[in-house]
Coordinates of C-alpha atoms in Angstrom, one line a residue:
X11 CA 8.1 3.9 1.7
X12 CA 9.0 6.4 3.9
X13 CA 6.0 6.0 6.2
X14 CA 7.1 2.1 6.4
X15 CA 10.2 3.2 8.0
X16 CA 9.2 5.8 10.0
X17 CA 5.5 5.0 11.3
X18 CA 4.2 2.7 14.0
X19 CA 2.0 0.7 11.3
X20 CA -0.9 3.4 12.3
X21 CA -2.8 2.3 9.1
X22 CA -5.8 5.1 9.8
X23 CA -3.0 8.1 9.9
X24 CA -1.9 6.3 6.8
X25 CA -5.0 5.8 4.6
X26 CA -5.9 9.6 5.4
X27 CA -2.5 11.2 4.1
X28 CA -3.4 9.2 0.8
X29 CA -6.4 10.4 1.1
X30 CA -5.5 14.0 1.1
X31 CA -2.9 13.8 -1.2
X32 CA -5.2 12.6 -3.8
X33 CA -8.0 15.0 -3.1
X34 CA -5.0 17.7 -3.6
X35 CA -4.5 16.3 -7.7
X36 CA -8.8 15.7 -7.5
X37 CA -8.8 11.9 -7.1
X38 CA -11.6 10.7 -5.2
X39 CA -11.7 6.8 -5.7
X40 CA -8.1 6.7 -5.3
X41 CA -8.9 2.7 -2.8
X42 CA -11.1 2.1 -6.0
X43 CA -7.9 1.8 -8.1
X44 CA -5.7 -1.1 -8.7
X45 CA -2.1 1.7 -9.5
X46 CA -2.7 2.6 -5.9
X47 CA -2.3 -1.0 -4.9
X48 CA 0.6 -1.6 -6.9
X49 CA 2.3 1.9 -5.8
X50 CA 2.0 0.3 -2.4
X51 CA 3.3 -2.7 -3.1
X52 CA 6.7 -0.8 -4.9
X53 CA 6.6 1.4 -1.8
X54 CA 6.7 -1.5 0.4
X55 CA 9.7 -2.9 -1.5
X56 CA 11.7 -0.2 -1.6
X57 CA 11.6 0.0 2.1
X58 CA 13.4 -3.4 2.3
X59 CA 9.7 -5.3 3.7
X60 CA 10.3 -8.7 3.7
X61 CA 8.8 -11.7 5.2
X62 CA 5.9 -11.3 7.9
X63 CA 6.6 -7.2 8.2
X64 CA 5.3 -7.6 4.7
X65 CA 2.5 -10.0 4.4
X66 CA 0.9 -7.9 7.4
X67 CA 1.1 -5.1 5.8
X68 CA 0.0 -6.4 2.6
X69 CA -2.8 -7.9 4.2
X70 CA -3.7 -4.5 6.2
X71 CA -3.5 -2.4 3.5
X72 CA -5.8 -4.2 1.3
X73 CA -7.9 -4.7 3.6
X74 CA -8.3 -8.7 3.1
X75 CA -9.2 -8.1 -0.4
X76 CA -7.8 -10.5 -2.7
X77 CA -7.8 -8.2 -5.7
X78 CA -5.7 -6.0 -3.6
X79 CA -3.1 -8.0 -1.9
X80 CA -2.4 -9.0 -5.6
X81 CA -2.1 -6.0 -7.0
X82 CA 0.5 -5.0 -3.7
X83 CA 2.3 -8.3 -4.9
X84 CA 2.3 -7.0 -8.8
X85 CA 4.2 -4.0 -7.6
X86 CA 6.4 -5.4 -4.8
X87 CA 7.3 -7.7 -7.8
X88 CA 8.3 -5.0 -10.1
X89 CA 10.5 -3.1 -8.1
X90 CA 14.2 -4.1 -8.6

């Protein structure tokens, strides 16, 4: 969420901060698994995304993958 508001969609600077912050708790796989996803999609929610903002980020976050983008939409669709 608060890379939403406060970034410049740089998805790179973003993949490696999840990156690091799951080799800090020993996760290596971390774009293997589907809670990530879903985290994103509540993260994405909570920052108010809506519309396009969120559909491209959906889409650039999973990086196409279908799996993904539903697994963003599983947890956008949680979040209250």
């Amino acid at each position: 969420m608060a890379y939403v508001k406060s970034s410049h969609a740089d998805y790179n600077s973003y993949f490696k901060g999840l990156s690091d912050i799951a080799a800090k708790t020993g996760i290596v796989n971390w774009d293997q698994e589907p809670k990530t996803y879903i985290a994103i999609g509540k993260g994405l929610k909570k920052a108010g995304i809506e519309g396009v903002a969120y559909e491209t980020y959906k889409k650039n976050f999973a990086g196409s993958d279908q799996e993904n983008m539903q697994n963003i939409q599983k947890g956008y669709e949680s979040e209250k």
